[in-house]
Coordinates of N, CA and C in Angstrom, one line a residue:
M1 N 2.3 13.5 9.6 CA 1.4 12.5 9.9 C 1.8 11.1 9.2
I2 N 2.2 11.2 8.0 CA 2.6 9.9 7.3 C 3.8 9.3 7.9
E3 N 4.7 10.1 8.5 CA 5.9 9.5 9.1 C 5.5 8.7 10.4
Q4 N 4.5 9.1 11.1 CA 4.1 8.4 12.3 C 3.4 7.1 11.8
F5 N 2.6 7.2 10.8 CA 1.9 6.0 10.3 C 2.9 4.9 9.8
V6 N 3.9 5.3 9.1 CA 4.9 4.4 8.6 C 5.6 3.6 9.7
K7 N 5.8 4.2 10.8 CA 6.4 3.6 12.0 C 5.6 2.4 12.5
L8 N 4.2 2.4 12.2 CA 3.3 1.4 12.7 C 3.3 0.2 11.8
I9 N 3.9 0.3 10.6 CA 3.8 -0.8 9.6 C 4.9 -1.9 10.0
P10 N 4.5 -3.1 10.1 CA 5.4 -4.2 10.5 C 6.5 -4.3 9.4
K11 N 7.7 -4.5 9.8 CA 8.9 -4.5 8.8 C 8.6 -5.6 7.8
T12 N 8.0 -6.7 8.1 CA 7.7 -7.8 7.2 C 6.8 -7.4 6.0
W13 N 6.1 -6.3 6.2 CA 5.1 -5.9 5.1 C 5.8 -5.0 4.1
L14 N 7.0 -4.4 4.4 CA 7.6 -3.4 3.6 C 7.9 -3.9 2.2
N15 N 8.1 -5.2 1.9 CA 8.4 -5.7 0.6 C 7.2 -6.4 0.0
Q16 N 6.0 -6.2 0.5 CA 4.9 -6.8 0.0 C 4.2 -5.9 -1.1
S17 N 4.8 -5.9 -2.2 CA 4.3 -5.0 -3.3 C 2.9 -5.2 -3.7
G18 N 2.1 -4.2 -3.7 CA 0.7 -4.3 -4.1 C -0.2 -5.2 -3.3
Q19 N 0.3 -5.8 -2.3 CA -0.5 -6.8 -1.5 C -0.9 -6.2 -0.2
V20 N -0.3 -5.1 0.2 CA -0.7 -4.5 1.5 C -1.3 -3.1 1.3
F21 N -0.5 -2.2 0.7 CA -1.0 -0.8 0.4 C -0.9 -0.6 -1.0
Y22 N -2.0 -0.2 -1.6 CA -2.0 0.1 -3.1 C -2.0 1.6 -3.3
S23 N -2.5 2.3 -2.3 CA -2.6 3.8 -2.4 C -1.3 4.5 -2.2
G24 N -1.1 5.6 -2.9 CA 0.1 6.3 -2.7 C 0.1 7.2 -1.5
R25 N 1.1 8.0 -1.3 CA 1.3 8.9 -0.2 C 0.2 10.0 -0.2
L26 N -0.3 10.4 -1.3 CA -1.3 11.4 -1.4 C -2.6 11.0 -0.7
A27 N -2.9 9.7 -0.8 CA -4.2 9.2 -0.2 C -4.2 9.4 1.3
F28 N -3.1 9.5 2.0 CA -3.0 9.7 3.4 C -2.5 11.1 3.8
S29 N -2.4 12.0 2.9 CA -1.8 13.3 3.2 C -2.7 14.4 3.7
R30 N -4.0 14.2 3.6 CA -4.9 15.2 4.1 C -6.2 14.5 4.5
P31 N -7.0 15.2 5.4 CA -8.3 14.7 5.8 C -9.2 14.5 4.7
C32 N -10.0 13.4 4.8 CA -11.0 13.1 3.7 C -12.2 12.5 4.4
P33 N -13.4 12.9 3.9 CA -14.6 12.3 4.6 C -14.8 10.8 4.2
L34 N -14.1 10.3 3.2 CA -14.4 8.9 2.8 C -13.1 8.3 2.2
Y35 N -12.7 7.2 2.7 CA -11.6 6.4 2.1 C -12.0 5.0 1.9
L36 N -12.0 4.5 0.7 CA -12.4 3.2 0.4 C -11.2 2.2 0.5
L37 N -11.4 1.1 1.3 CA -10.4 0.2 1.5 C -10.9 -1.2 1.1
G38 N -10.2 -1.9 0.3 CA -10.7 -3.2 -0.2 C -9.5 -4.1 -0.6
L39 N -9.9 -5.3 -1.0 CA -9.0 -6.3 -1.4 C -8.4 -5.9 -2.8
N40 N -7.1 -6.1 -3.0 CA -6.5 -5.8 -4.3 C -6.5 -7.1 -5.1
P41 N -7.4 -7.2 -6.1 CA -7.4 -8.5 -6.8 C -6.5 -8.5 -8.0
G42 N -5.4 -7.7 -7.9 CA -4.5 -7.5 -9.0 C -3.6 -8.7 -9.4
G43 N -3.6 -9.7 -8.6 CA -2.8 -10.9 -9.0 C -1.6 -11.1 -8.1
S44 N -0.7 -11.9 -8.6 CA 0.5 -12.4 -7.9 C 1.7 -11.5 -8.2
A45 N 2.4 -11.0 -7.2 CA 3.6 -10.2 -7.4 C 4.7 -11.0 -8.0
E46 N 4.7 -12.4 -7.8 CA 5.7 -13.2 -8.3 C 5.5 -13.5 -9.8
E47 N 4.2 -13.8 -10.2 CA 3.9 -14.0 -11.6 C 3.8 -12.8 -12.4
Q48 N 3.6 -11.6 -11.8 CA 3.5 -10.4 -12.6 C 4.7 -9.4 -12.1
A49 N 5.8 -10.0 -11.9 CA 7.0 -9.2 -11.4 C 7.3 -8.0 -12.3
G50 N 7.2 -8.2 -13.6 CA 7.5 -7.2 -14.6 C 6.5 -6.0 -14.5
E51 N 5.3 -6.2 -13.9 CA 4.3 -5.2 -13.8 C 4.2 -4.6 -12.4
T52 N 5.1 -5.1 -11.5 CA 5.1 -4.7 -10.1 C 6.1 -3.7 -9.7
I53 N 5.6 -2.7 -8.9 CA 6.5 -1.6 -8.4 C 6.8 -2.0 -7.0
V54 N 8.1 -2.0 -6.6 CA 8.5 -2.3 -5.3 C 9.0 -1.0 -4.6

């Protein structure tokens, strides 16, 4: 399932660390009755590059 989902992500989003998808692979690996989606108020990837995972 995750492989099909990844194909739908625009290539320009792939390097947007923490600004597009914050959840890991496990969040999309099985059915769940509830998934919370919201704004990531974590800050700027440029200003917090040392704390950013790409």
